[in-house]
Short mmCIF file of C-alpha atoms in Angstrom, two decimals:
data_model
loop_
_atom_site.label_atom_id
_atom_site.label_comp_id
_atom_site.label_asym_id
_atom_site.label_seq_id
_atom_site.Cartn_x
_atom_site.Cartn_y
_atom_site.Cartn_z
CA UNK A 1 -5.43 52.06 -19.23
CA UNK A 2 -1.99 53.01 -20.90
CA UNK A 3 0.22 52.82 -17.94
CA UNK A 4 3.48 53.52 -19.33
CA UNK A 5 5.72 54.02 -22.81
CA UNK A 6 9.93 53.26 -23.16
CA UNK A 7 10.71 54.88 -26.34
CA UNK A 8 13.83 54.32 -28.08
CA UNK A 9 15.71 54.31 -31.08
CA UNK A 10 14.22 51.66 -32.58
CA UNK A 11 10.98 50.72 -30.63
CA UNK A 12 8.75 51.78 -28.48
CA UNK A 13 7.72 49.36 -25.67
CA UNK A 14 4.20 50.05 -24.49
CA UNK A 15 2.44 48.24 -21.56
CA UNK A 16 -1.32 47.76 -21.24
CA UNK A 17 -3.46 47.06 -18.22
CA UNK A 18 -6.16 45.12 -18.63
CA UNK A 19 -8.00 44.26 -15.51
CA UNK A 20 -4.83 44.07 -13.40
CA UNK A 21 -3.50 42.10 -15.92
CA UNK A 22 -0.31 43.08 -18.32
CA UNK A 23 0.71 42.53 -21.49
CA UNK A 24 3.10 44.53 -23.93
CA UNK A 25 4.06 44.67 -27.48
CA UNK A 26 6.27 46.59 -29.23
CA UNK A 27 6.21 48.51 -32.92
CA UNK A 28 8.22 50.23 -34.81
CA UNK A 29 7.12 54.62 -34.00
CA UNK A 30 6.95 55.24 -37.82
CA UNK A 31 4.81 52.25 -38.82
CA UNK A 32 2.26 52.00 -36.20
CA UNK A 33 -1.05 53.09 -35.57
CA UNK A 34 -3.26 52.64 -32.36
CA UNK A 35 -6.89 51.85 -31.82
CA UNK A 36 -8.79 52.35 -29.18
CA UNK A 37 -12.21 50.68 -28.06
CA UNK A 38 -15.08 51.88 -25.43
CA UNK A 39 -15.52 49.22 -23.11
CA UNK A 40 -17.59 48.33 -20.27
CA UNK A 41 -15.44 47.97 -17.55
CA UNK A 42 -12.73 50.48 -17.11
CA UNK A 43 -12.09 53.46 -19.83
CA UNK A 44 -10.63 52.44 -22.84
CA UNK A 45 -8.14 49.65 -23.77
CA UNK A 46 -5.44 50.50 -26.04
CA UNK A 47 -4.62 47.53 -28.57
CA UNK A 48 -1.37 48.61 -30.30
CA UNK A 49 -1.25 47.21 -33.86
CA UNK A 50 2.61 46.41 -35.25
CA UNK A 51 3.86 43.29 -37.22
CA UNK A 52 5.34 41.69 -34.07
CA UNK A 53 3.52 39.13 -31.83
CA UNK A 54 1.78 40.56 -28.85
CA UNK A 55 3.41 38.97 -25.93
CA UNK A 56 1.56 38.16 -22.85
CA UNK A 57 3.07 38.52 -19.18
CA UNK A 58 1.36 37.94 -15.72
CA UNK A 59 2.09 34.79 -14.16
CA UNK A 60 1.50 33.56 -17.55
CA UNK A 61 -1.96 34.00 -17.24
CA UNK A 62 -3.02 36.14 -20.48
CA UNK A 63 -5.29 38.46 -21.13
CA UNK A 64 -7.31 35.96 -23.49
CA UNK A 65 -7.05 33.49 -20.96
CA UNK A 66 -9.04 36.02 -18.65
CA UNK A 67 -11.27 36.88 -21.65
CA UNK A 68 -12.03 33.24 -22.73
CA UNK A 69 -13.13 32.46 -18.63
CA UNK A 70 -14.93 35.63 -18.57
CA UNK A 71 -16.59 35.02 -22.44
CA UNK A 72 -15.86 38.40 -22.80
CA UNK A 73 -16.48 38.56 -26.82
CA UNK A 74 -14.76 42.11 -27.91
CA UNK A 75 -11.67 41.74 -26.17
CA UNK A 76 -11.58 38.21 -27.18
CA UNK A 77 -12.10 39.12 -31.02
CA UNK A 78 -9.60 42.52 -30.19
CA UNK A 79 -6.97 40.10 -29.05
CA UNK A 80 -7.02 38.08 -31.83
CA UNK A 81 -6.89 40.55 -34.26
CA UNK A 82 -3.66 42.12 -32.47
CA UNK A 83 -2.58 38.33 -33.30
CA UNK A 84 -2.34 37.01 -29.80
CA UNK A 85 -1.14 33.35 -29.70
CA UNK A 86 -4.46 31.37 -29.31
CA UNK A 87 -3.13 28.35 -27.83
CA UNK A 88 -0.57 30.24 -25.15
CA UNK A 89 -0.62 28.25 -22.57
CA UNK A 90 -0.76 29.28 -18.19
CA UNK A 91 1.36 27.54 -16.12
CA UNK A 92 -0.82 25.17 -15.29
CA UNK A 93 -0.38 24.07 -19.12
CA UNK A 94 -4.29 25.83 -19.71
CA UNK A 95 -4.79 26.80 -23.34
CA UNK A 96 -7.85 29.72 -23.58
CA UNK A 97 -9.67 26.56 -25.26
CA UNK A 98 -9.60 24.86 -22.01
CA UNK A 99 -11.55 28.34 -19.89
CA UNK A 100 -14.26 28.37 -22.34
CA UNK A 101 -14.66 24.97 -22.15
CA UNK A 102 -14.65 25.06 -18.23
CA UNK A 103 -17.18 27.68 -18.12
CA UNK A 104 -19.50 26.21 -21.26
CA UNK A 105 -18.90 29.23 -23.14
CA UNK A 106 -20.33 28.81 -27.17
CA UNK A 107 -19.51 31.73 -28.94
CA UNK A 108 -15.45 32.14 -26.99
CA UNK A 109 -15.59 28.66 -28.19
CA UNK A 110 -16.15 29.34 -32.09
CA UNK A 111 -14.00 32.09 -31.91
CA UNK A 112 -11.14 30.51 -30.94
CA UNK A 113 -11.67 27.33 -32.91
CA UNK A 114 -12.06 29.66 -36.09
CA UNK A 115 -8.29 30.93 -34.86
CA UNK A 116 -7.00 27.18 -34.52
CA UNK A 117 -6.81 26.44 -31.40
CA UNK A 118 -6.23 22.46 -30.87
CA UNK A 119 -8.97 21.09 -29.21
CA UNK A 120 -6.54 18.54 -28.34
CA UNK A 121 -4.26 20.27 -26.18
CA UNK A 122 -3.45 19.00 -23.09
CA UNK A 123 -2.82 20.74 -19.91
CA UNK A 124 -0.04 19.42 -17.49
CA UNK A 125 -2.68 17.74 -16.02
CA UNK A 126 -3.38 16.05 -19.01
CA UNK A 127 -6.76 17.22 -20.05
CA UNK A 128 -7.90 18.34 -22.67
CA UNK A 129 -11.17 20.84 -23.37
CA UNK A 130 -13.57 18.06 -23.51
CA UNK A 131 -12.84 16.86 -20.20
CA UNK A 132 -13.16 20.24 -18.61
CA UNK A 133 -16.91 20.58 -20.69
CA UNK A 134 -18.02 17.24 -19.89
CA UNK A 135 -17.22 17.07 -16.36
CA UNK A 136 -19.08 20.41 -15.96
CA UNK A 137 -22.42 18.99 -18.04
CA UNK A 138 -21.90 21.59 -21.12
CA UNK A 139 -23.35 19.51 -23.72
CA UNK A 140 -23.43 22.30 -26.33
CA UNK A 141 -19.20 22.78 -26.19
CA UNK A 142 -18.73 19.01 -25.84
CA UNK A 143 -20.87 18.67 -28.98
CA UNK A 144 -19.18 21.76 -30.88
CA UNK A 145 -15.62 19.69 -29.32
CA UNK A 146 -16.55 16.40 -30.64
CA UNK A 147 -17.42 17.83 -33.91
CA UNK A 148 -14.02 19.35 -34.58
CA UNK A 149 -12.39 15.72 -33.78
CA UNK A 150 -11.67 16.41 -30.66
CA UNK A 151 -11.09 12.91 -28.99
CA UNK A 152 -13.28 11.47 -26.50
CA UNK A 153 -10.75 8.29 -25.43
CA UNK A 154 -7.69 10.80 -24.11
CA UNK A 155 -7.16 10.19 -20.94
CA UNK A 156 -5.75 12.27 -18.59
CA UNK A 157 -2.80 11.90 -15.50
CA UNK A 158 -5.43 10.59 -13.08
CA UNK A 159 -6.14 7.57 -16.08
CA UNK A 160 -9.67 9.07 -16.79
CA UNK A 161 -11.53 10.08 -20.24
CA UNK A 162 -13.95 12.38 -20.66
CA UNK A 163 -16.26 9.87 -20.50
CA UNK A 164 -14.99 8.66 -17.01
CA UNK A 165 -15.69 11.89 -15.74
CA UNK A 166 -19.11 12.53 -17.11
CA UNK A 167 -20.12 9.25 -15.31
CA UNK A 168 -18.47 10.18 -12.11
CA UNK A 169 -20.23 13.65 -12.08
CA UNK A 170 -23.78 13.09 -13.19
CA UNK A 171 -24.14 14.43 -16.49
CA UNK A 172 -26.54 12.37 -18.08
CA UNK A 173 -26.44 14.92 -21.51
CA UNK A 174 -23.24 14.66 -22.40
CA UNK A 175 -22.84 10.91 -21.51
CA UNK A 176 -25.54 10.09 -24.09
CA UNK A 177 -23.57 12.52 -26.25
CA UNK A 178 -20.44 10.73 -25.60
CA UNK A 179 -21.89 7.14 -26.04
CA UNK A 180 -23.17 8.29 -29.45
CA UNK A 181 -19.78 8.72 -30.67
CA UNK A 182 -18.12 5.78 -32.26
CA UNK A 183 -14.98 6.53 -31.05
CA UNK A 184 -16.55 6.01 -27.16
CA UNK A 185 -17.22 2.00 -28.29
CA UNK A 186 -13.63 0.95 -27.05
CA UNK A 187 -14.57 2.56 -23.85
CA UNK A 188 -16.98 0.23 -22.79
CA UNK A 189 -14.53 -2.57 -23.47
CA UNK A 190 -12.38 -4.46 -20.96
CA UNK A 191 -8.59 -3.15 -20.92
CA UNK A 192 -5.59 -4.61 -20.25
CA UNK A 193 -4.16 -4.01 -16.79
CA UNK A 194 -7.85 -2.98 -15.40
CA UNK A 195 -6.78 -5.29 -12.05
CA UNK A 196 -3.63 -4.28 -11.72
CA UNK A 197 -4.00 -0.50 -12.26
CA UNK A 198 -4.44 1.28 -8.90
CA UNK A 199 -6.14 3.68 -10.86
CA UNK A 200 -8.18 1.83 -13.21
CA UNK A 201 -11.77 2.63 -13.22
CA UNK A 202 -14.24 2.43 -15.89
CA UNK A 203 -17.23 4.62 -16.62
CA UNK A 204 -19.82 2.02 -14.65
CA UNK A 205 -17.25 1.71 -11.46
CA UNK A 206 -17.74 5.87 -11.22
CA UNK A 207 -21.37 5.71 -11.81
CA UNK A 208 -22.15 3.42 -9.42
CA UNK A 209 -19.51 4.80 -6.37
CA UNK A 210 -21.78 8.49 -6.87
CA UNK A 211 -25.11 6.20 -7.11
CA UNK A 212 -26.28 7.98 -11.13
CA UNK A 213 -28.85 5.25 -11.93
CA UNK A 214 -29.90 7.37 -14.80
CA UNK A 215 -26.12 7.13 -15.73
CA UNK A 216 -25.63 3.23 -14.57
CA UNK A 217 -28.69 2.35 -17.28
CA UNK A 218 -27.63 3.96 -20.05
CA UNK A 219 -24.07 2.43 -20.07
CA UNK A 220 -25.81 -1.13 -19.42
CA UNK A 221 -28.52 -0.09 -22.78
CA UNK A 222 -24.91 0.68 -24.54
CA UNK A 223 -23.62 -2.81 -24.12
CA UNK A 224 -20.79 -1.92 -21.18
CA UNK A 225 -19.26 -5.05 -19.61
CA UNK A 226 -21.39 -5.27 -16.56
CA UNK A 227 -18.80 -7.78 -15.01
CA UNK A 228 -15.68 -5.62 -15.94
CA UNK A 229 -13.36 -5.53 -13.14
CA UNK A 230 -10.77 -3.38 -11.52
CA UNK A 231 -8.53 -4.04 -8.92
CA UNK A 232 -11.37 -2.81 -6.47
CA UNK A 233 -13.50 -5.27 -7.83
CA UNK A 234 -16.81 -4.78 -10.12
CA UNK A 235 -19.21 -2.03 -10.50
CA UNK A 236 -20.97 -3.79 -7.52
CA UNK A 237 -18.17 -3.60 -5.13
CA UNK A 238 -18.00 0.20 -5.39
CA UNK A 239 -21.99 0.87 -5.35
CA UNK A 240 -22.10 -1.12 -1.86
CA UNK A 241 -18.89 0.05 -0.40
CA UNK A 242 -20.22 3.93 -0.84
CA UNK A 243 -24.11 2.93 0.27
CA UNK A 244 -25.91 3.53 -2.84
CA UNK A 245 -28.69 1.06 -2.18
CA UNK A 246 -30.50 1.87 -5.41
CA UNK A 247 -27.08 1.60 -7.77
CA UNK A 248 -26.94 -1.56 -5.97
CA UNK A 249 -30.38 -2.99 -6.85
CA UNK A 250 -30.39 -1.81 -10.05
CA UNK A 251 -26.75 -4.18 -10.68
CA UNK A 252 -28.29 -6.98 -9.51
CA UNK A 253 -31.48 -6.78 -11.36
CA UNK A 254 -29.28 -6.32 -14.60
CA UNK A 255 -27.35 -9.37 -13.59
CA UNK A 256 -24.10 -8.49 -12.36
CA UNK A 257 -22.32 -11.24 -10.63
CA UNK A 258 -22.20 -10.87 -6.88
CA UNK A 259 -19.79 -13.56 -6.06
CA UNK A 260 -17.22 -12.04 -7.84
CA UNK A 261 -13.78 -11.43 -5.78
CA UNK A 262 -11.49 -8.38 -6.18
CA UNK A 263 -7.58 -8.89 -5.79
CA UNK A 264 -8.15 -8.71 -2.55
CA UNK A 265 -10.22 -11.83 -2.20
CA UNK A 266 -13.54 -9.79 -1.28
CA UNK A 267 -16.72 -10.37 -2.05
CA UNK A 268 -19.26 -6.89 -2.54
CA UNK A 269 -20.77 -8.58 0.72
CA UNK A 270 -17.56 -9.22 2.26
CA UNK A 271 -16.52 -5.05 1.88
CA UNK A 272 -19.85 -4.14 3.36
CA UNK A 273 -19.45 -6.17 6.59
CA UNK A 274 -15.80 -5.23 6.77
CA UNK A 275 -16.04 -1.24 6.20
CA UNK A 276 -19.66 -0.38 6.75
CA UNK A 277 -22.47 -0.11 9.80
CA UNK A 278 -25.05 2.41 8.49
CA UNK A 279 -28.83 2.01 7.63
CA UNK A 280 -27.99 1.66 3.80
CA UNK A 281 -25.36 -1.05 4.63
CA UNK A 282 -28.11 -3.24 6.29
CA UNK A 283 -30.31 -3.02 3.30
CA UNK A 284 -27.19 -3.81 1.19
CA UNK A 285 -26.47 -6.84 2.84
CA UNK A 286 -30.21 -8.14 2.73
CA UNK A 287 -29.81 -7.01 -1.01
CA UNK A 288 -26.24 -8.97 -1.88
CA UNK A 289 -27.38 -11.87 0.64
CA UNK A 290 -30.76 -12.08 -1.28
CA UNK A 291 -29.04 -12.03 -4.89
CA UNK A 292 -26.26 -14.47 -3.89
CA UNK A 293 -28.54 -16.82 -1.67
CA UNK A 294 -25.75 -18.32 -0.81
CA UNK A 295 -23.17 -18.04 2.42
CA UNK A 296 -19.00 -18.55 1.75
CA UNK A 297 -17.09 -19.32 4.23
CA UNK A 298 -13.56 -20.42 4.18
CA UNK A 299 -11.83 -23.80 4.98
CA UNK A 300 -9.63 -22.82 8.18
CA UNK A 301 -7.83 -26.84 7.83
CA UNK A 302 -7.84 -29.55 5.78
CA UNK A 303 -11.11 -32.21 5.93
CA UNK A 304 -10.62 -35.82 5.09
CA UNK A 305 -12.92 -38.73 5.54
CA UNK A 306 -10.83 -41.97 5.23
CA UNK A 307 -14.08 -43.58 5.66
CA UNK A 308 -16.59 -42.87 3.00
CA UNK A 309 -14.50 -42.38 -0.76
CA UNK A 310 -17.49 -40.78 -1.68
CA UNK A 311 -17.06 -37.76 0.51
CA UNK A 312 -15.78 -34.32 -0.19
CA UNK A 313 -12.04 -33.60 0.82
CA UNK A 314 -11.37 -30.12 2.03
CA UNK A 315 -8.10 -28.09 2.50
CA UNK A 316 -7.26 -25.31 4.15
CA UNK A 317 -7.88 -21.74 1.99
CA UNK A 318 -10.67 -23.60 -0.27
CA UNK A 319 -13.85 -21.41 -0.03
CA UNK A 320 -17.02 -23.27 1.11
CA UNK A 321 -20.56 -22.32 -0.77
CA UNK A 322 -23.44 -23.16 1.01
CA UNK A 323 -27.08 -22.65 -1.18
CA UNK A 324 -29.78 -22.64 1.41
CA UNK A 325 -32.23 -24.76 -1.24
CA UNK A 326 -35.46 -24.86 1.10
CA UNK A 327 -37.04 -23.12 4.01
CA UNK A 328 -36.38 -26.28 6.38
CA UNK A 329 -32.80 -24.49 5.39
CA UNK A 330 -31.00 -27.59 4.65
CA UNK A 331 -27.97 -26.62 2.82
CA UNK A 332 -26.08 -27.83 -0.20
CA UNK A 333 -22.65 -27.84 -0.23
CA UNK A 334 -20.52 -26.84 -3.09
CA UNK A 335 -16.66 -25.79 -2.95
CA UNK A 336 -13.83 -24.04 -4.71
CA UNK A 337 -10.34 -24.53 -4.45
CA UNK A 338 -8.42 -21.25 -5.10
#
């Protein structure tokens, strides 16, 4: 409703609740005219028509900001036409763009698009729309994104793409989506600093920490690097370290290397007997034990037979790899000097 007016010389200075919410604009008395709209939730909002900008003031959350959450369509297309600043930004850096794409709303979403609203825009957290609609699973907004260039390979202040969070949150949609863009291909790719980065991840890493199989195959079927690495370690590392048997088996049937170390020197077998003891461990460990059929141990001092040249010298630090070859379990002996 029309809570107040300041009239002066010059202007008048009219504020307008909408909601609890406030915003003012001012006009010149002689020029202006006022329309007024039936609406379903309280009375009538007055939208006062000059040839200033409407400005926008609660907490710098605007009314369109409200409307685009709420996909309220009228008082999105009145705001607009009172020539509201599309991209006004919260202050949590939020655009309207980024509400509607939170809540996976289509038609807010053309609307403000037709206005020009970047669908690049980042918040101060660094995302942009298409993270907020592909972590949620909208696949129609991410597709209406994507097809007004928005950019899939942004990443945001936590180091993750849209992509990244897709995987991590289950949506199988709007990963295919994603993977059917071109632009994803570099995605899939190794990157510089990946195990050095304490926050590099890669879509696989995510997929297999939350245990998507559905997820884990279709990045595999799109030619991901199955052995990438982060400082964590591989794909592998993270699937047994959180207990998702099945992510698990489904690495090692694809032929992910279980011997692999992190930075830290640690095997995917090595983090389960370290940090684990539940029912999904022990199958893990049969699982990674099975695939690896194999048993490291490290040197603890150096070996040296003086007597037999043909013998294998060992120092302390090199890692020991014994393959069990038979069932009279008569090991082979193979070792690595780090």
């Amino acid at each position: 409703m029309l809570s107040s007016a300041i009239i002066t010389d010059l202007c008048v200075c009219v504020y307008v609740h909408v909601w609890g919410l406030v915003f003012t604009c001012s006009f010149d008395p002689k020029s202006y005219h006022s329309e007024s709209r039936r609406n379903k939730w309280s009375g009538e909002i007055m939208i006062w028509k000059c040839n200033r900008d409407v400005l926008f003031v609660c907490c710098r959350f605007s009314p369109l900001h409200h409307a685009a959450l709420n996909g309220n369509l009228e008082l999105i297309s009145l705001l607009l036409e009172s020539q509201a600043a599309v991209d006004i930004r919260d202050q949590k850096g939020m655009r309207p763009l980024h509400y509607a794409a939170w809540q996976g709303k289509a038609e807010p979403m053309k609307m403000l698009l037709k206005s020009g609203s970047s669908v690049n825009g980042q918040s101060d957290e660094g995302q942009i729309p298409l993270h907020l609609s592909a972590q949620h699973g909208h696949y129609d907004v991410s597709e209406m994104l994507l097809q007004h260039q928005s950019n899939p390979c942004i990443v945001d202040n936590a180091g993750k793409t849209p992509l990244d969070l897709a995987c991590e949150f289950g949506r199988v949609g709007v990963v295919q989506l994603l993977l059917s863009s071109n632009m994803c291909a570099a995605l899939l790719e190794p990157k510089k600093g990946d195990t050095t980065d304490p926050n590099g991840t890669s879509p696989l890493h995510l997929a297999a920490k939350n245990g998507h199989i559905d997820i884990i195959r279709l990045l595999i079927q799109a030619g991901i690097d199955i052995n990438r690495q982060t400082k964590a370690g591989t794909a592998l590392h993270e699937a047994a370290l959180c207990g998702k048997t099945e992510a698990v088996r489904l690495l090692l049937e694809s032929g992910i290397n279980a011997t692999v170390r992190n930075t830290y020197s640690q095997t995917a077998l090595d983090i389960v007997y370290q940090f684990t003891a539940t029912q999904a461990s022990r199958e893990i460990k049969q699982l990674l034990r099975d695939a690896s059929a194999a048993l490291q141990v490290r040197a603890l001092k150096d070996y040296c037979n003086n007597y037999d040249l043909t013998s294998l010298n060992i120092k302390a630090g090199d890692v020991i790899t014994i393959f069990l070859c038979s069932d009279n379990l008569l090991p082979v002996l193979f070792f690595l000097r780090l």
